[in-house]
Short mmCIF file of C-alpha atoms in Angstrom, two decimals:
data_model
loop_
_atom_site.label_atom_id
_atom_site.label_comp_id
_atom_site.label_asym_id
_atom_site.label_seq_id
_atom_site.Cartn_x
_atom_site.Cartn_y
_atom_site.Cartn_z
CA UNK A 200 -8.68 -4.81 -8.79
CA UNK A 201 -5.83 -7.18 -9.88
CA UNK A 202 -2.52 -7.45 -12.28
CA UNK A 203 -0.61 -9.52 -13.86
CA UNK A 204 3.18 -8.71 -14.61
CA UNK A 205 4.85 -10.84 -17.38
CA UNK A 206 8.18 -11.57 -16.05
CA UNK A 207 8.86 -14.32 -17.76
CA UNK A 208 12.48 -15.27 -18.33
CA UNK A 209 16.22 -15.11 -17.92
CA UNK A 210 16.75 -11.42 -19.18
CA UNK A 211 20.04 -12.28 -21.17
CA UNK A 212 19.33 -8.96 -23.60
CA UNK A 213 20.24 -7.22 -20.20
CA UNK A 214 23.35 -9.32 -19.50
CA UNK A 215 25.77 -8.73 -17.36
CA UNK A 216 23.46 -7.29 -15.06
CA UNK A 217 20.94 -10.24 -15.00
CA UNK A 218 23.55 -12.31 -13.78
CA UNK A 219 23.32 -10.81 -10.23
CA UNK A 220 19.32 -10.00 -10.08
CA UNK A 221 16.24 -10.99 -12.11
CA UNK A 222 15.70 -8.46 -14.67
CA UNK A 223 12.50 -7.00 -13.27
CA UNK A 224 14.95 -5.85 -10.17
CA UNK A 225 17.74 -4.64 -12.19
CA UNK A 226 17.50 -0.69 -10.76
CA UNK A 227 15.88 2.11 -13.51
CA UNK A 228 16.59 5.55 -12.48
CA UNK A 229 17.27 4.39 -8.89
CA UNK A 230 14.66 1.73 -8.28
CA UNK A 231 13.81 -1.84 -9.52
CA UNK A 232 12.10 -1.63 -12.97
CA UNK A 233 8.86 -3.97 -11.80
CA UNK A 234 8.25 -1.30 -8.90
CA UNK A 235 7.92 1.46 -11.61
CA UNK A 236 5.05 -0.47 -12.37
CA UNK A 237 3.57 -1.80 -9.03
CA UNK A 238 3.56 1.53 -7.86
CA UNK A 239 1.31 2.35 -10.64
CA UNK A 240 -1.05 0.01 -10.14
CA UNK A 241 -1.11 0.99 -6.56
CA UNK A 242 -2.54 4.29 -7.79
CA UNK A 243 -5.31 3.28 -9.41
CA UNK A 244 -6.25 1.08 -6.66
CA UNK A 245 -4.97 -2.37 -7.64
CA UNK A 246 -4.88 -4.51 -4.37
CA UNK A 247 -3.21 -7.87 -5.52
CA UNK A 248 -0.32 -7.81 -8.48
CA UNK A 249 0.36 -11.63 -9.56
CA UNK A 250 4.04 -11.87 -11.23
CA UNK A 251 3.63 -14.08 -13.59
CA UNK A 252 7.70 -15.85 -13.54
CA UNK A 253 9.63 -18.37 -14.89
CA UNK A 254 12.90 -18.20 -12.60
CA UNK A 255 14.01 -17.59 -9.31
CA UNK A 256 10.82 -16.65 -7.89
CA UNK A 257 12.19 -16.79 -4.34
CA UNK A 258 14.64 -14.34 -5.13
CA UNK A 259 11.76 -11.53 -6.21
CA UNK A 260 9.23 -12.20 -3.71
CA UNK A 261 12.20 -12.25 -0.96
CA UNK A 262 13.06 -8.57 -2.21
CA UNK A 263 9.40 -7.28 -2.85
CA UNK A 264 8.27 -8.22 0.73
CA UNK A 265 9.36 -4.87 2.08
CA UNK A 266 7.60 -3.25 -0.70
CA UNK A 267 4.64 -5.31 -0.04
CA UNK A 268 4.19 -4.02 3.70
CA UNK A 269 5.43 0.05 1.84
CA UNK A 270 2.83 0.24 -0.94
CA UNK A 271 0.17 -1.67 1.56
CA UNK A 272 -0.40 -3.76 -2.03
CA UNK A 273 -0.29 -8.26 -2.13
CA UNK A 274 2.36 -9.57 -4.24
CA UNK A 275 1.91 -13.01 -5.07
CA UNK A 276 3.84 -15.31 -7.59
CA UNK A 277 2.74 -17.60 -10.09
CA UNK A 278 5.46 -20.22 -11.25
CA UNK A 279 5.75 -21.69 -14.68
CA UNK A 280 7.90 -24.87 -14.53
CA UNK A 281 8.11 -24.79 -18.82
CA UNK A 282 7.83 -21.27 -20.57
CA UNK A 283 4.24 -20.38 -21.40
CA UNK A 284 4.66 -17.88 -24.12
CA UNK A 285 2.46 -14.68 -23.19
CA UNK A 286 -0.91 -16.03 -23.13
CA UNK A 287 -0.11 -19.29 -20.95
CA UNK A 288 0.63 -17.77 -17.91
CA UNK A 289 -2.53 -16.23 -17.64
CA UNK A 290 -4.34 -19.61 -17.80
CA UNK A 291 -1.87 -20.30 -15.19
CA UNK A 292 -2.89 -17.94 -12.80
CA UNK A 293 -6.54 -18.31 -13.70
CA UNK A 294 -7.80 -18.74 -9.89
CA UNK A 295 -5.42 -15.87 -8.63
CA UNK A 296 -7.08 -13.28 -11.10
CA UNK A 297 -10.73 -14.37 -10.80
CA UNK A 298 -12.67 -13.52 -7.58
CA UNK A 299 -15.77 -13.44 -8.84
CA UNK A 300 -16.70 -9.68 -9.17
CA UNK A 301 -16.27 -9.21 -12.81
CA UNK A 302 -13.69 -6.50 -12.56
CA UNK A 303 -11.16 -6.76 -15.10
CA UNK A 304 -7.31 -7.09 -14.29
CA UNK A 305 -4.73 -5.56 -15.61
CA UNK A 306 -1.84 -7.70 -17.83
CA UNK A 307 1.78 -5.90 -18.17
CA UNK A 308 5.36 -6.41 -19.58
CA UNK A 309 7.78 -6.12 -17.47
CA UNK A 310 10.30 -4.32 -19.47
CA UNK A 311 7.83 -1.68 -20.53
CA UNK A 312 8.49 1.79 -18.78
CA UNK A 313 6.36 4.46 -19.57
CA UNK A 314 3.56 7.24 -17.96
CA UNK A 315 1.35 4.82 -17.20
CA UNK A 316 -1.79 6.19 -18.07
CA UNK A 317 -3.77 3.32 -16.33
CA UNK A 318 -6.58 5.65 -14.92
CA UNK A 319 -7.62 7.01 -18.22
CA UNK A 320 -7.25 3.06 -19.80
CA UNK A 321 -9.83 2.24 -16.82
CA UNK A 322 -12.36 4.76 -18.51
CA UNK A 323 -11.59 3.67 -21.72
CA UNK A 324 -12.22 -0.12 -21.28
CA UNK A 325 -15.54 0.95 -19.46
CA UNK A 326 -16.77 3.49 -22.53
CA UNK A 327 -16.44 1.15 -25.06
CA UNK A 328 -17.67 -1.90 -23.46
CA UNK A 329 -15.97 -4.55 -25.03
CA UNK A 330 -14.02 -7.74 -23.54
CA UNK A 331 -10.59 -6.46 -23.83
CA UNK A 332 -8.29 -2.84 -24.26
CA UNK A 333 -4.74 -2.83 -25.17
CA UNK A 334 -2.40 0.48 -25.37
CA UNK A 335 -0.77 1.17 -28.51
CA UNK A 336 2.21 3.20 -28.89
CA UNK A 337 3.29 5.19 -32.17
CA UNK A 338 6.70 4.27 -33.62
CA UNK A 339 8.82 5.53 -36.36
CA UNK A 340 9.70 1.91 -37.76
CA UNK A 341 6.32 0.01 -37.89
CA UNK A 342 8.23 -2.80 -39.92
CA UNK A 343 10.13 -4.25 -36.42
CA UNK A 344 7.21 -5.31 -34.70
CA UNK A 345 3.39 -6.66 -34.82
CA UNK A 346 1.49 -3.79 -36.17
CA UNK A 347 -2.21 -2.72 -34.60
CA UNK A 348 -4.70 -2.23 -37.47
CA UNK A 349 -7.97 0.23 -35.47
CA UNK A 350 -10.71 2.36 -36.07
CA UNK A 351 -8.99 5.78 -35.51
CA UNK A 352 -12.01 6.98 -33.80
CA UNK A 353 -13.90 4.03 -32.11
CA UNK A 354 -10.51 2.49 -31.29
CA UNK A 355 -11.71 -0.66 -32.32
CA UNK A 356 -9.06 -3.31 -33.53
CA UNK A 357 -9.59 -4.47 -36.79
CA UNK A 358 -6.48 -6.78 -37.28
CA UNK A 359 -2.47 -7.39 -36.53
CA UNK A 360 0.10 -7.56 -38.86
CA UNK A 361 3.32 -8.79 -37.80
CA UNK A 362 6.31 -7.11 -39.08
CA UNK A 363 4.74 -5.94 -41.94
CA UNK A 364 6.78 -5.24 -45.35
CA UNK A 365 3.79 -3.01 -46.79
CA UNK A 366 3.02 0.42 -44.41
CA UNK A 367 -0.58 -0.59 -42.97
CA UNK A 368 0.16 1.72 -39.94
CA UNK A 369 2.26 2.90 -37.35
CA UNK A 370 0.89 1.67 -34.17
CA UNK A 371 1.92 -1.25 -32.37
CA UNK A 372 1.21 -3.23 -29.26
CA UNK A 373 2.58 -1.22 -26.11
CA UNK A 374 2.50 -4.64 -23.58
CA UNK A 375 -0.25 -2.88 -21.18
CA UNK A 376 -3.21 -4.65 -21.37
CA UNK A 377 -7.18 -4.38 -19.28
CA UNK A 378 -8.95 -7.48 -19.43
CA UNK A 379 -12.81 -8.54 -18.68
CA UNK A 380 -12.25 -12.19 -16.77
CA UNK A 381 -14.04 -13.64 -19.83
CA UNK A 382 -11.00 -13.52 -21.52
CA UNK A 383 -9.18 -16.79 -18.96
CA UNK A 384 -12.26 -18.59 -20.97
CA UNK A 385 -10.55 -18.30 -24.42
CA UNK A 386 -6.92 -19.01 -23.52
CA UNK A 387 -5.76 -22.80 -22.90
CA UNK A 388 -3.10 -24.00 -19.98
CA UNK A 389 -0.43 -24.50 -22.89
CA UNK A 390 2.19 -22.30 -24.25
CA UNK A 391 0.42 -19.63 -26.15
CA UNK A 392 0.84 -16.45 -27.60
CA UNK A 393 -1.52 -13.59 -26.26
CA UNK A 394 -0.68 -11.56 -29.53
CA UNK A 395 -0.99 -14.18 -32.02
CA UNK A 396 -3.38 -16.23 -30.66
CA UNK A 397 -5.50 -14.57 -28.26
CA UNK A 398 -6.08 -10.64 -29.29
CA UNK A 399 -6.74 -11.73 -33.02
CA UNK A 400 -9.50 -14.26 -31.38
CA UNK A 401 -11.27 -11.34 -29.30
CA UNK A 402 -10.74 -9.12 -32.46
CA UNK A 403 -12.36 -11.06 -35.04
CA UNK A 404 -15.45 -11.34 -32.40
CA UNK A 405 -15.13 -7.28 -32.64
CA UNK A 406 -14.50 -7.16 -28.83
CA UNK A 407 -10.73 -5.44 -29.03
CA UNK A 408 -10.21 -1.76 -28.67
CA UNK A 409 -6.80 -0.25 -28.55
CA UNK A 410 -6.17 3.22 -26.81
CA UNK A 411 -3.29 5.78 -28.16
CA UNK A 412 -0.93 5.79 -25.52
CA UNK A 413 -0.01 9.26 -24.49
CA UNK A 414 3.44 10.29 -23.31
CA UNK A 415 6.60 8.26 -24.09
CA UNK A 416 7.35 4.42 -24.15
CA UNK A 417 10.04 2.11 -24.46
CA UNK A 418 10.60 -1.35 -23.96
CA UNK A 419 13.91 -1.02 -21.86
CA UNK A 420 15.31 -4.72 -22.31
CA UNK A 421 18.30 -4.10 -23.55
CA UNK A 422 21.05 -1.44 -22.73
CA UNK A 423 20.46 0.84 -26.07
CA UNK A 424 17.31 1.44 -25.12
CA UNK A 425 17.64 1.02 -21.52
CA UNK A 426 19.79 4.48 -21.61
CA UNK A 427 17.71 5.79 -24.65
CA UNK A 428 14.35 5.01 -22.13
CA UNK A 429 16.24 6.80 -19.08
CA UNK A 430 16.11 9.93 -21.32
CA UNK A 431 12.47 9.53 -21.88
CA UNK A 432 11.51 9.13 -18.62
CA UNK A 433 13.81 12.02 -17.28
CA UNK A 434 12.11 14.45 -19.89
CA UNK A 435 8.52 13.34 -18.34
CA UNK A 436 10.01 13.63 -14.98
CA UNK A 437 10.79 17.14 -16.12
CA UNK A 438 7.14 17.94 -17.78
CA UNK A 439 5.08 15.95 -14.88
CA UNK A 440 7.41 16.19 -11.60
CA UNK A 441 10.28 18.75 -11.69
CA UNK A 442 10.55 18.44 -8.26
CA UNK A 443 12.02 15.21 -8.10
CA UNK A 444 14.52 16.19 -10.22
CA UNK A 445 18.09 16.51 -8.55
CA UNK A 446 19.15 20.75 -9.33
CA UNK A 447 22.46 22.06 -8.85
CA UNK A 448 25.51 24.02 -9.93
CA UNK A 449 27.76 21.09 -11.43
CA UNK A 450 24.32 19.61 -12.98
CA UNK A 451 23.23 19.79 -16.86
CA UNK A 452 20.23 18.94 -17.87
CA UNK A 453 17.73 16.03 -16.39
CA UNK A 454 19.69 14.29 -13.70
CA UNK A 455 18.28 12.18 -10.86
CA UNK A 456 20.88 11.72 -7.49
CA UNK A 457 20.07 9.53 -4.39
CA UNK A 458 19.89 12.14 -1.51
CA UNK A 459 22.51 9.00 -0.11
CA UNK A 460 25.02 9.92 -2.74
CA UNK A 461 28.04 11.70 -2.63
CA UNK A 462 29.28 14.30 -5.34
CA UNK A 463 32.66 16.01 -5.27
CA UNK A 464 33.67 19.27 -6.19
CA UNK A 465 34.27 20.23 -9.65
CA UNK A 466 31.91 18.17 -11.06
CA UNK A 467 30.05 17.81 -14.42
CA UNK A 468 27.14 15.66 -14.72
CA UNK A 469 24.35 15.34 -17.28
CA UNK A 470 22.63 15.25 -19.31
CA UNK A 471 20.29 12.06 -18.66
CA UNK A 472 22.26 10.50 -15.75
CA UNK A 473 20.57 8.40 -12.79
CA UNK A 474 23.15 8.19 -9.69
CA UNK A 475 22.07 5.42 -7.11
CA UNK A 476 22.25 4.86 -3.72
CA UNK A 477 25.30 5.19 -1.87
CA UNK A 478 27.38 5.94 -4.66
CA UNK A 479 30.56 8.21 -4.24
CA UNK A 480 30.99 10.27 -7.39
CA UNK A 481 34.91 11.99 -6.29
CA UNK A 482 35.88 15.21 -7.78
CA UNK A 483 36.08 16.35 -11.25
CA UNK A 484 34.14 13.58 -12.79
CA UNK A 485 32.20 14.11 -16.07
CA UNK A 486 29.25 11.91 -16.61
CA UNK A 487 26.53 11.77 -19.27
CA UNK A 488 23.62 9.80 -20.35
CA UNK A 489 24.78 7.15 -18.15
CA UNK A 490 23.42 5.12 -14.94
CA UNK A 491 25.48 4.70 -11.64
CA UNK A 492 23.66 2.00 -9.70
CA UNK A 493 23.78 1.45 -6.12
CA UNK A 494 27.35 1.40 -4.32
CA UNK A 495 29.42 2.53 -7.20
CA UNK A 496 32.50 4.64 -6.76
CA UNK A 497 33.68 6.97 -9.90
CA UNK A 498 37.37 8.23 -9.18
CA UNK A 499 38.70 11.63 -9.70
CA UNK A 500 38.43 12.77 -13.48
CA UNK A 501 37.14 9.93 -14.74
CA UNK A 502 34.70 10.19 -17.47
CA UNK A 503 31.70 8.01 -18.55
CA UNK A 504 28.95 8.45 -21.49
CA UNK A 505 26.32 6.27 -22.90
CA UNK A 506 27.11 3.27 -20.47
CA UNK A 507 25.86 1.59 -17.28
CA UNK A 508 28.10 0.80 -14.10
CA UNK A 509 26.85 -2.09 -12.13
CA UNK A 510 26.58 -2.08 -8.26
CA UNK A 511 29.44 -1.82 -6.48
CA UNK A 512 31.52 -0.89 -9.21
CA UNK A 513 35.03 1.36 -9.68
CA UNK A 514 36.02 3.28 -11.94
CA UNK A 515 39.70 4.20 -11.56
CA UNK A 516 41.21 7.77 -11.65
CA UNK A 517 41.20 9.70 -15.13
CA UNK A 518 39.46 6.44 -16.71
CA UNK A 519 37.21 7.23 -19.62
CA UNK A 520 34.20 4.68 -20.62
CA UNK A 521 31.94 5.17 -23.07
CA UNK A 522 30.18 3.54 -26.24
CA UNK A 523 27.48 1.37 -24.18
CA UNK A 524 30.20 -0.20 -22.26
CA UNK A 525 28.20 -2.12 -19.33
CA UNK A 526 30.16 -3.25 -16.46
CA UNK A 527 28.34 -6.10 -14.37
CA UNK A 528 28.41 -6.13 -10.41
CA UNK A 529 31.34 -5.32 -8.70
CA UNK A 530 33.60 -4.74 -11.55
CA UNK A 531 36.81 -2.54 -10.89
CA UNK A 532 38.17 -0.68 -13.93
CA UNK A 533 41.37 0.69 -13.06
CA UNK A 534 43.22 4.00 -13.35
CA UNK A 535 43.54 5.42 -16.80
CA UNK A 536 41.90 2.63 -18.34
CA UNK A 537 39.82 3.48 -21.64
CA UNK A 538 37.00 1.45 -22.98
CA UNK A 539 34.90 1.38 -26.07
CA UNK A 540 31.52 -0.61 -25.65
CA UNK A 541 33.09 -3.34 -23.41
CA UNK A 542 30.65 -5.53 -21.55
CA UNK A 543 32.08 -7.10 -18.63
CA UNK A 544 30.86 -10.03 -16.26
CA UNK A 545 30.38 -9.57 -12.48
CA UNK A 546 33.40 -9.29 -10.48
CA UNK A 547 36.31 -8.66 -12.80
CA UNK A 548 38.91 -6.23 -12.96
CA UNK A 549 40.21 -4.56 -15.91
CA UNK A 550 43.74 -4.00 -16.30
CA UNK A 551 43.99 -3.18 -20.17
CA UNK A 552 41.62 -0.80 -22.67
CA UNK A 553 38.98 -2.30 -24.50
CA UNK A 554 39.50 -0.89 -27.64
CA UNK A 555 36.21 -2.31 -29.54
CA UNK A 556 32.98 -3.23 -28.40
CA UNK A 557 33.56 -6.71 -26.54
CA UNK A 558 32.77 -9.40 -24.09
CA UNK A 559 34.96 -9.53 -21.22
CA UNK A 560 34.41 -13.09 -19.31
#
């Protein structure tokens, strides 16, 4: 079998970080987001993933070479020279996805994190028998995004509304997507739009079934929801996995450590908190819902909530950040130094609080 990632663009939503790596390598609980997802595939057998990219392809393919000859799985790039919307770049990889066996490929989002349930969606597509499944996930707030209208037992997709202002439903397109090869036939080599254009096509033709997705999902491409989708996938961690969870007697809650990492005594961390590679966490730190990427170093008693330090950050002693503050790579914050929601570039250094959320060039 074969996939196609979207990857698509520059990733500002996930600025500062996407100014050091594409945003399908910025880390999620302690590896690259697009591996999440590769390794998925992997496990239901998918041979070849096809990333379908925009910008600095070298760049990904340079870094996904060792996981290449790791997962035993072919990564291979497809370049856009103008954006294709999310339909285009299939056309665009047309020859890479069809070998002639009929199988359908798989299509996903690259910001999407969630359980993955690809081997069930494999069953699904093959019950129903018709050209196309998508995964639809429930949400609170139908009126922010293109609504699914299905057959709540068939599955079968009836229509889309996008943002609707009337409630016609609350489930909406979860970016994971199985696809019989007939589908290339009905999408042209332009910029197109696989959920406006496309699905509504195979739909009307009654040939679109949607599947409930179980489990949690988020689309992670910006930092709210990047640390709201680190909760999420800690808690299914918890329910599917325990045993990859980090356990100790400074540790509250789900919390994920490198075994490369160093904690010092009188610690507190969690809830929610990823700690990467290499990262030296000194004593009496207090950390929460937050992400320490690779390299980091948090100083004694500082204290950080709700934000994400960059790789090869500092923190300084007794500093406290919090409020989705995001500091880029290799940003030093120094001692005693408070800030509220600051969002600072690669390779600064902060001398002064940042009393309100801001951007610090």
């Amino acid at each position: 079998m074969k996939a196609l990632i979207l990857v698509g663009g520059f990733g500002t939503r996930l600025r500062p970080l996407t100014l050091s790596f594409p945003k399908p390598l910025v880390d999620f609980a302690n590896k690259p987001m697009i591996l999440h997802q590769i390794e998925a595939l992997k496990a239901v057998g998918v041979d070849e993933v096809v990333l379908a990219i925009n910008y600095q392809p070298e760049v990904m393919l340079n870094f996904l070479k060792d996981f290449e000859a790791k997962l035993e799985i072919k990564i291979t790039c497809s370049q856009e020279t103008e954006p294709m919307g999310t339909a285009g770049p299939l056309a665009l990889a047309r020859d890479k996805l069809v070998d002639g066996s009929g199988e359908p490929f798989f299509v996903l989002n690259s910001d999407v994190i969630s359980e993955y349930p690809l081997k069930e969606m494999i069953e699904f597509h093959k019950a129903h028998g018709g050209e196309a499944s998508i995964m639809v996930t429930k949400v609170d707030e139908p009126s922010k995004y293109g609504v699914v209208v299905m057959d709540e037992t068939t599955g079968k997709v009836e229509k889309f509304v996008e943002k609707p202002k009337l409630f016609v439903g609350n489930k909406i397109n979860a970016g994971i997507y199985l696809l019989n090869p007939s589908v290339l036939d009905k999408i042209e080599l332009r910029p197109t739009s696989i959920e406006k254009e496309t699905f509504p096509k195979i739909a009307a033709a009654q040939g679109l079934y949607a599947m409930v997705l179980p489990g949690f999902w988020m689309d992670i491409g910006q930092p709210r929801d990047y640390i709201t989708g680190l909760r999420l996938y800690l808690d299914s961690l918890r329910k599917k996995s325990p045993a990859k969870l980090t356990t100790g007697a400074h540790l509250v809650g789900n919390v994920l450590v490198d075994e490369t990492a160093k904690i010092g005594e009188g610690c507190l961390i969690g809830p929610d908190v990823a700690i990467g590679p290499g990262c030296v966490v000194e004593s009496g730190v207090r950390l929460s819902r937050c992400t320490v990427m690779r390299g980091a170093r948090i100083k004694k008693h500082a204290c950080i909530s709700s934000s994400i330090i960059g790789w090869h950050s500092t923190v300084g002693q007794w500093a406290r950040i919090e409020n989705m503050t995001i500091l880029g790579e290799d940003v030093h914050v120094c001692d005693e130094i408070y800030t509220n929601g600051g969002v600072v570039l690669p390779h600064k250094e902060i001398k002064s609080n940042i009393l309100k959320p801001e951007i610090v060039m």
